[in-house]
Coordinates of C-alpha atoms in Angstrom, one line a residue:
Chain A
M1 CA 7.0 5.1 -47.0
T2 CA 9.4 5.2 -43.6
N3 CA 11.3 2.4 -42.9
L4 CA 11.7 -0.2 -40.2
I5 CA 14.7 2.3 -38.1
D6 CA 12.9 5.2 -38.5
R7 CA 10.1 4.1 -37.1
Y8 CA 12.0 2.6 -33.9
V9 CA 13.9 5.2 -33.9
Y10 CA 11.1 8.2 -33.9
T11 CA 9.1 5.7 -31.6
A12 CA 12.0 5.7 -28.5
L13 CA 12.2 9.5 -29.3
R14 CA 8.8 10.1 -28.7
R15 CA 8.7 10.7 -24.9
V16 CA 13.2 11.4 -24.5
P17 CA 13.2 15.5 -23.2
E18 CA 12.9 18.0 -26.0
Q19 CA 16.4 19.3 -24.9
Q20 CA 18.1 15.9 -25.8
R21 CA 15.9 14.4 -28.3
G22 CA 18.5 15.6 -31.4
D23 CA 21.7 14.4 -30.2
I24 CA 20.0 10.9 -28.8
D25 CA 18.4 10.9 -32.4
R26 CA 21.8 10.6 -34.3
E27 CA 23.6 8.7 -31.4
L28 CA 21.0 5.7 -31.4
R29 CA 21.0 5.5 -35.2
A30 CA 24.7 5.6 -35.1
S31 CA 24.7 2.7 -33.1
I32 CA 21.8 0.4 -35.1
E33 CA 24.3 1.3 -37.7
D34 CA 26.9 -0.3 -36.6
A35 CA 25.2 -3.0 -35.3
V36 CA 23.3 -4.0 -38.7
D37 CA 27.1 -3.4 -40.1
A38 CA 28.7 -5.9 -37.6
R39 CA 25.6 -8.4 -38.4
V40 CA 25.5 -7.8 -42.4
E41 CA 29.9 -8.7 -42.1
A42 CA 29.4 -11.4 -40.1
G43 CA 27.4 -12.8 -43.0
E44 CA 23.6 -12.1 -42.4
E45 CA 21.6 -10.4 -44.4
R46 CA 20.9 -6.4 -44.3
T47 CA 17.0 -6.5 -43.9
A48 CA 17.8 -9.5 -41.3
A49 CA 20.1 -8.0 -39.7
V50 CA 17.6 -4.7 -39.3
E51 CA 16.3 -6.8 -37.8
S52 CA 17.3 -8.5 -35.4
T53 CA 19.1 -5.3 -34.2
L54 CA 16.7 -4.1 -33.3
I55 CA 14.5 -6.9 -32.0
E56 CA 17.8 -7.0 -29.6
L57 CA 17.2 -3.8 -28.3
G58 CA 13.6 -4.0 -27.1
D59 CA 10.9 -1.8 -26.2
P60 CA 11.4 1.8 -27.6
D61 CA 8.9 3.0 -25.0
R62 CA 11.8 1.4 -22.0
L63 CA 14.2 2.3 -24.1
A64 CA 13.4 6.3 -24.2
D65 CA 12.3 5.3 -20.1
Q66 CA 16.2 5.3 -19.8
Y67 CA 17.2 7.2 -21.6
A68 CA 14.9 9.4 -19.7
G69 CA 15.6 8.5 -16.1
R70 CA 12.0 7.8 -15.2
S71 CA 11.4 5.3 -12.8
N72 CA 9.2 2.6 -13.9
F73 CA 6.6 2.6 -11.1
L74 CA 4.3 5.1 -9.3
I75 CA 5.4 5.0 -5.5
G76 CA 8.5 3.4 -4.9
P77 CA 10.0 1.9 -1.9
E78 CA 10.6 5.0 -0.4
L79 CA 7.1 6.1 0.0
F80 CA 5.1 2.8 -0.3
P81 CA 5.2 2.1 3.1
I82 CA 3.5 5.7 4.3
W83 CA 1.0 5.8 1.0
R84 CA 0.0 2.3 2.8
K85 CA -0.5 3.5 6.2
L86 CA -2.2 6.6 5.6
L87 CA -4.9 4.2 3.0
T88 CA -5.5 1.4 5.2
T89 CA -5.7 4.4 7.8
L90 CA -8.1 6.0 6.1
L91 CA -10.1 2.9 4.7
A92 CA -10.2 1.2 8.5
T93 CA -11.2 4.7 10.7
V94 CA -12.4 7.6 8.3
L95 CA -14.2 5.3 5.5
P96 CA -16.6 3.5 7.7
I97 CA -17.5 6.7 9.0
V98 CA -18.8 7.9 6.9
V99 CA -20.5 4.0 6.1
I100 CA -21.8 4.5 9.2
V101 CA -23.3 8.3 8.7
G102 CA -24.6 7.7 5.8
V103 CA -26.8 4.5 7.0
V104 CA -28.2 6.9 9.9
V105 CA -29.1 9.7 7.5
Q106 CA -31.1 6.9 5.1
L107 CA -32.8 5.5 8.3
V108 CA -33.3 8.3 8.8
D109 CA -34.9 9.6 5.7
D110 CA -36.5 6.2 4.5
P111 CA -36.0 2.8 6.9
D112 CA -36.4 1.0 3.5
V113 CA -34.3 -2.3 4.3
G114 CA -33.2 -2.4 0.5
K115 CA -32.0 1.4 0.5
V116 CA -30.1 1.1 3.3
I117 CA -27.7 -1.7 2.1
G118 CA -27.7 -0.3 -1.4
G119 CA -27.0 3.2 0.0
A120 CA -24.2 1.4 2.1
V121 CA -22.7 -1.2 -0.5
T122 CA -23.0 1.9 -2.9
A123 CA -21.6 4.8 -0.3
I124 CA -18.3 1.7 0.2
L125 CA -17.4 1.2 -3.2
T126 CA -17.6 4.7 -4.4
V127 CA -15.6 6.6 -0.8
G128 CA -13.5 3.8 -1.2
T129 CA -12.6 4.2 -4.6
Q130 CA -12.0 8.0 -4.1
M131 CA -9.9 7.3 -1.1
A132 CA -7.5 4.9 -3.0
F133 CA -7.2 6.6 -6.1
W134 CA -6.8 10.0 -4.8
V135 CA -4.2 8.9 -2.5
T136 CA -2.8 7.2 -5.1
A137 CA -2.4 10.1 -7.3
V138 CA -1.0 12.4 -4.5
F139 CA 1.8 10.3 -3.5
A140 CA 2.5 8.9 -7.4
I141 CA 3.0 13.3 -8.0
L142 CA 5.4 13.3 -4.4
E143 CA 7.4 10.7 -6.5
R144 CA 7.7 11.9 -10.0
T145 CA 8.6 15.5 -8.2
G146 CA 10.4 14.3 -5.0
S147 CA 8.8 17.6 -2.9
A148 CA 8.2 17.0 0.5
R149 CA 9.7 12.9 0.2
T150 CA 12.2 13.8 3.4
E151 CA 9.7 15.7 5.4
L152 CA 7.9 12.2 4.9
K153 CA 9.8 9.6 5.0
H154 CA 9.8 8.2 8.8
H155 CA 12.5 7.5 10.6
W156 CA 11.9 4.6 12.9
T157 CA 11.9 5.3 16.6
L158 CA 12.2 2.5 19.9
K159 CA 9.1 4.7 20.0
D160 CA 7.1 3.5 17.1
L161 CA 6.5 0.0 18.9
P162 CA 3.6 -1.0 19.9
R163 CA 2.8 -2.5 23.5
Y164 CA 1.1 -5.5 23.9
E165 CA -1.9 -6.8 26.4
P166 CA 0.2 -9.3 29.2
S167 CA -3.4 -10.9 29.2
N168 CA -5.6 -11.5 26.1
I169 CA -8.6 -10.0 27.9
P170 CA -8.0 -6.6 30.2
R171 CA -9.0 -6.6 33.6
S172 CA -10.8 -2.8 33.3
E173 CA -12.8 -4.2 30.2
V174 CA -14.0 -7.0 32.0
A175 CA -15.1 -4.6 35.2
A176 CA -17.3 -1.9 32.6
G177 CA -18.7 -5.1 31.5
V178 CA -20.3 -6.4 34.2
V179 CA -21.0 -2.9 35.8
W180 CA -22.7 -0.9 32.4
P181 CA -25.3 -4.1 32.6
V182 CA -26.3 -3.7 36.1
L183 CA -25.9 0.0 35.8
L184 CA -28.7 0.0 33.1
I185 CA -30.8 -2.7 35.5
A186 CA -30.6 0.0 37.9
G187 CA -31.6 2.8 35.5
L188 CA -34.4 0.6 34.2
V189 CA -36.2 -0.1 37.4
L190 CA -34.9 3.1 39.3
Q191 CA -36.9 5.5 36.3
Q192 CA -40.3 3.3 36.9
F193 CA -40.5 4.6 40.3
S194 CA -38.5 7.6 40.7
F195 CA -36.5 10.6 37.3
S196 CA -39.6 12.0 36.8
A197 CA -43.3 12.0 37.9
V198 CA -44.3 9.8 34.2
P199 CA -41.9 6.8 33.9
V200 CA -39.6 8.0 31.5
L201 CA -40.2 4.2 29.5
N202 CA -43.3 2.7 29.0
P203 CA -44.3 0.3 32.4
G204 CA -46.5 -2.2 29.9
N205 CA -43.7 -3.6 29.2
W206 CA -43.3 -5.2 33.1
T207 CA -46.2 -7.8 32.2
F208 CA -42.4 -9.4 29.5
W209 CA -40.4 -7.5 27.9
W210 CA -38.3 -5.3 31.2
P211 CA -38.2 -8.1 32.7
Y212 CA -37.1 -9.7 30.1
L213 CA -33.8 -6.8 29.4
I214 CA -33.1 -7.8 33.2
V215 CA -32.4 -11.0 32.0
A216 CA -30.8 -10.9 28.6
L217 CA -28.5 -7.5 30.8
V218 CA -27.5 -10.4 33.3
L219 CA -27.0 -13.0 31.2
G220 CA -24.5 -9.9 29.2
A221 CA -22.2 -9.4 32.9
V222 CA -22.2 -13.3 33.4
F223 CA -20.9 -13.8 29.7
Q224 CA -18.2 -11.0 30.6
V225 CA -16.9 -13.3 33.9
W226 CA -17.3 -16.0 32.1
L227 CA -14.7 -14.4 29.4
Y228 CA -12.6 -13.4 32.2
R229 CA -12.2 -17.0 33.6
R230 CA -11.8 -19.3 29.6
G231 CA -9.1 -16.2 29.3
R232 CA -9.3 -16.2 25.8
F233 CA -11.0 -15.0 23.2
D234 CA -11.8 -17.9 19.8
R235 CA -14.8 -18.4 17.7
T236 CA -16.7 -19.5 21.1
V237 CA -16.3 -16.4 22.6
S238 CA -17.5 -14.7 19.6
V239 CA -21.2 -16.3 19.0
V240 CA -20.8 -16.3 22.7
N241 CA -21.8 -13.2 22.5
A242 CA -23.3 -12.2 19.3
V243 CA -25.6 -14.9 20.2
Q244 CA -26.0 -12.8 23.6
Q245 CA -25.7 -9.3 21.9
L246 CA -28.7 -9.9 20.0
I247 CA -30.8 -11.1 22.4
T248 CA -30.5 -8.0 23.8
A249 CA -30.9 -6.1 20.7
V250 CA -32.7 -7.4 18.8
P251 CA -36.2 -7.6 21.3
L252 CA -34.8 -3.3 22.1
I253 CA -34.7 -2.6 18.4
W254 CA -38.2 -3.9 17.3
L255 CA -39.9 -2.4 20.9
V256 CA -38.2 0.9 19.8
A257 CA -39.3 0.5 15.8
T258 CA -42.9 -0.7 17.2
G259 CA -43.1 2.5 20.3
R260 CA -43.5 0.4 22.2
F261 CA -40.3 1.6 24.2
V262 CA -40.9 5.0 25.4
N263 CA -43.9 5.3 27.9
P264 CA -46.5 7.6 25.9
E265 CA -47.6 8.6 28.7
F266 CA -44.2 10.1 29.1
G267 CA -44.9 14.2 28.8
W268 CA -41.9 15.1 26.6
F269 CA -42.2 13.1 24.4
A270 CA -45.9 12.6 23.9
G271 CA -45.7 16.7 23.6
L272 CA -43.4 15.5 20.0
D273 CA -46.7 14.3 19.7
S274 CA -47.4 17.9 17.3
G275 CA -44.2 17.5 15.9
A276 CA -44.6 13.5 14.6
D277 CA -41.4 14.0 12.6
I278 CA -38.9 15.1 16.0
K279 CA -40.3 11.7 17.3
E280 CA -40.0 9.6 14.3
W281 CA -36.6 10.9 13.6
V282 CA -35.8 10.2 17.6
T283 CA -36.9 6.8 17.7
K284 CA -34.5 6.5 13.8
A285 CA -31.3 7.6 15.6
L286 CA -32.3 5.3 18.6
I287 CA -32.5 2.8 16.2
G288 CA -29.8 3.2 13.5
V289 CA -27.1 4.0 17.5
L290 CA -28.2 0.1 18.8
I291 CA -27.3 -1.3 15.6
A292 CA -24.8 0.4 15.1
G293 CA -23.8 -0.5 19.1
T294 CA -24.4 -3.7 18.2
A295 CA -22.4 -4.3 14.7
V296 CA -19.5 -2.6 15.9
D297 CA -19.0 -5.2 19.8
I298 CA -19.9 -8.3 17.2
V299 CA -17.0 -7.1 14.9
K300 CA -14.9 -6.6 17.3
V301 CA -14.4 -9.1 19.2
T302 CA -14.7 -12.1 15.9
V303 CA -11.9 -10.4 15.6
R304 CA -10.2 -10.2 18.7
G305 CA -11.1 -13.8 18.4
E306 CA -9.6 -14.5 14.9
R307 CA -6.2 -12.1 15.6
A308 CA -6.0 -14.8 19.0
R309 CA -6.7 -18.5 16.6
K310 CA -4.0 -17.2 14.4
G311 CA -1.5 -16.5 17.2
L312 CA -1.3 -13.0 16.8
P313 CA -1.2 -11.5 20.0
A314 CA -3.6 -8.4 20.8
K315 CA -1.7 -4.6 20.8
V316 CA -2.7 -1.9 23.6
P317 CA -5.1 0.2 21.4
G318 CA -3.3 4.1 20.4
T319 CA 0.3 2.5 21.3
G320 CA 2.9 2.1 18.8
G321 CA 3.4 5.5 15.8
Y322 CA 3.6 3.3 12.7
G323 CA 1.5 0.7 11.3
V324 CA -2.1 -0.1 11.9
Chain B
M1 CA 10.5 -19.8 -8.0
T2 CA 13.1 -22.1 -9.8
M3 CA 16.7 -22.7 -9.1
D4 CA 17.0 -21.3 -11.7
A5 CA 15.5 -18.2 -12.2
T6 CA 16.8 -17.8 -8.2
L7 CA 20.6 -17.6 -9.2
S8 CA 20.3 -15.9 -11.6
G9 CA 18.2 -12.8 -9.9
H10 CA 21.4 -12.9 -7.1
L11 CA 24.3 -12.9 -10.1
Q12 CA 21.7 -10.1 -11.6
E13 CA 22.2 -8.2 -8.2
L14 CA 26.1 -9.4 -8.3
R15 CA 26.8 -8.1 -10.9
R16 CA 25.2 -5.1 -11.4
G17 CA 27.7 -2.2 -11.1
T18 CA 30.4 -4.0 -12.0
V19 CA 29.3 -2.4 -16.2
V20 CA 30.0 1.5 -14.8
V21 CA 33.7 0.0 -13.4
A22 CA 33.9 -1.6 -16.1
S23 CA 32.9 1.1 -18.8
L24 CA 35.4 3.8 -16.7
I25 CA 38.2 2.0 -17.4
V26 CA 38.0 0.4 -20.9
L27 CA 36.5 4.5 -21.9
R28 CA 40.1 5.7 -20.6
T29 CA 40.9 5.0 -24.5
P30 CA 37.7 7.1 -25.5
G31 CA 35.4 4.7 -27.4
Y32 CA 31.7 4.7 -29.1
G33 CA 28.7 3.1 -27.7
Y34 CA 28.3 0.3 -30.2
S35 CA 32.7 0.1 -29.8
L36 CA 32.3 -0.3 -26.0
L37 CA 29.2 -2.9 -26.0
E38 CA 31.7 -5.0 -28.2
T39 CA 34.7 -4.5 -26.0
L40 CA 32.7 -5.3 -22.9
G41 CA 31.0 -8.0 -24.7
R42 CA 34.5 -10.0 -25.6
A43 CA 35.5 -9.1 -21.6
G44 CA 32.5 -11.3 -20.2
F45 CA 30.4 -8.7 -19.0
E46 CA 26.8 -9.6 -20.4
V47 CA 25.2 -6.1 -21.2
E48 CA 22.6 -5.2 -23.5
A49 CA 22.8 -2.1 -26.5
N50 CA 19.3 -1.0 -24.5
T51 CA 21.1 -0.6 -20.5
L52 CA 24.7 0.6 -22.0
Y53 CA 23.3 3.4 -24.2
P54 CA 21.6 5.2 -21.4
L55 CA 23.7 4.5 -19.1
L56 CA 26.6 6.4 -20.7
R57 CA 24.4 9.2 -20.9
R58 CA 24.0 9.3 -17.5
L59 CA 27.3 8.8 -16.5
E60 CA 28.1 11.7 -18.5
A61 CA 25.3 14.1 -17.3
Q62 CA 27.7 13.0 -13.6
G63 CA 30.9 14.0 -15.3
L64 CA 32.3 10.6 -14.7
L65 CA 33.0 10.7 -18.8
T66 CA 32.8 14.0 -21.3
S67 CA 31.7 13.8 -24.8
E68 CA 32.3 14.7 -27.7
W69 CA 31.0 14.3 -31.9
N70 CA 33.2 12.7 -34.2
T71 CA 32.5 13.5 -37.9
D72 CA 35.8 12.5 -39.4
E73 CA 34.0 9.5 -40.7
A74 CA 31.4 8.6 -42.9
R75 CA 29.2 8.2 -40.4
P76 CA 29.1 10.3 -36.9
R77 CA 29.8 8.7 -33.9
K78 CA 29.2 10.2 -30.0
F79 CA 33.2 9.2 -28.7
Y80 CA 33.1 9.2 -24.5
R81 CA 35.7 9.8 -22.8
T82 CA 36.7 8.9 -18.8
T83 CA 37.2 12.2 -16.9
A84 CA 39.7 13.2 -14.6
Q85 CA 36.6 12.0 -12.0
G86 CA 35.6 9.0 -13.6
D87 CA 39.2 7.8 -13.6
A88 CA 39.1 8.7 -9.7
I89 CA 36.2 7.5 -9.0
A90 CA 36.8 3.4 -10.8
G91 CA 40.1 3.7 -8.9
T92 CA 37.7 3.9 -5.6
L93 CA 35.3 1.5 -7.5
R94 CA 38.1 -1.0 -8.1
E95 CA 39.3 -1.0 -4.7
E96 CA 36.2 -2.1 -2.9
W97 CA 35.4 -4.2 -5.6
S98 CA 39.0 -6.2 -3.8
R99 CA 38.0 -5.6 -1.1
L100 CA 35.2 -7.8 -1.1
D101 CA 37.2 -10.6 -3.0
S102 CA 39.8 -10.9 0.0
A103 CA 36.9 -10.9 2.6
I104 CA 35.1 -13.3 0.8
G105 CA 37.8 -15.3 0.5
D106 CA 38.8 -14.9 3.8
L107 CA 35.7 -15.5 5.4
S108 CA 35.5 -19.4 3.2
T109 CA 39.0 -19.8 5.4
T110 CA 38.0 -19.2 8.3
T111 CA 34.6 -20.9 7.9
G112 CA 36.5 -23.9 6.8
S113 CA 34.7 -24.6 3.3
E114 CA 37.8 -24.7 1.4
E115 CA 40.5 -26.0 1.8

C-alpha cells in the first residue's frame, strides 16, 4: 500500500518529461515534507497535515503541466485568428460547394426528395465535422511544435481594410437585374422564329406558359427598379424577392421536370430519345441548376436584408484581406 | 461578472510578475522552495506553492537562478541562488517598477484626483 504523498507524487511525475523526473521527485517530496512539518509544528495532526498540504498543492496534473511548461490550451491567441479565418472560409465556401455537388449528383442518380435532403444533411454533418476536426488538429500541432508560427502570423496592414458600398444597392447590379430578364424575353421570342429550323423550346407553351414566363420576367425587372428606388434591403425586400424568384422558378422547374420545356420536335433533343439516359441526365442537371440558382439568390438577398436591418454596412466583395 | 470577480481579475493582472522580482531578490541568499514560499508569504506576496515551485525551475532554465542539492541535513533540499544575470534582471525590473509607480503618482496629481 502506498501513502497519500507517494500517490500524489507518482501522479504528478507521470506527466513530467523523463529527464526531469528524478530531480522533481526529490524536490517535490522535500517541499511537501517541509510544509507538513510546518503544519505539525503549528499543532496539526500529521494525517490531517498531509491532507491539507496536498489539497493546497492542488490537482497533480495541473502541477505537472506547470513543471513541463505545457500550455493548457489547444490553440493560443497567436494562431487563433488564422484558425478561425481558415475554418469559416472553408465552412462558408468549400462546404456549400461539396453539398451542392452532392445534391446535383443525387438528383441525377435518383431525384427522390427524401434522399436528396438526407444526403445534403449527411454531407453537411460529415464533411463539416471532418473540416473542423482536421483544421483544428493541424493548428494544435503547429501550436505545440511552434513551427510555421512566424510564417502564419498575419501582419495586418491598411490594405486589409475592406471597402464598403456607398449605397446599399449598387447601380451595376440593378442594371444587370433589368437587362437579364429583357435578354431572356428576347431569347424566348427569337428562338421561336430563328436560331434553328424548329424552335428549341416547346411551342405548345405559347398558349399559356411562355406568356406567363414573360410576365414573370417583366415583374423581375420591375422588382429591380422598385428595389433601387426603395434604396435599401430589408425584410419586405427579402419576401418580395423570394416570391418574385419562386413565381419564375417553380413553373420553369415543373415544365422541365414533366418534359414540357424543350420542343419534342427539336432535332438534337429528339435524337437523344435513343439514349434516354442522357436526356434524363440533361433534364436533372437543368433542374439542379435552376434550384441552386434560385436558392442562392434568395439566400443572398435575405442575408443582405438581415445585415442592413442590423445596421451593418455592405462590404464590397473581394476587398479586405482579413476576416470573411 | 460581480465587482469582486472584476477586482480580483485586475489584481491578478497587476501582481503577475511581481513574484519573479521578489524571488530573484530574496534568493540572493540561497534558499529552498518551502523557505521561499514562507518568506514571500510573510512579506505579503500571495503566491501558491503549485505556482512557485515550477516557476523556480523555469527561472533556473533561463539562467537567472542556479541550484545545488544540500545533503548535509537529514532531509536533502534543493537550494536556489540568484545568478549575476538574475540579479541584473531583477535590478532592471525594480527600476521599471519604481518608474511605473512614480508615473502613476504623476498621473494622479496632474488629473487632480489626489490633493
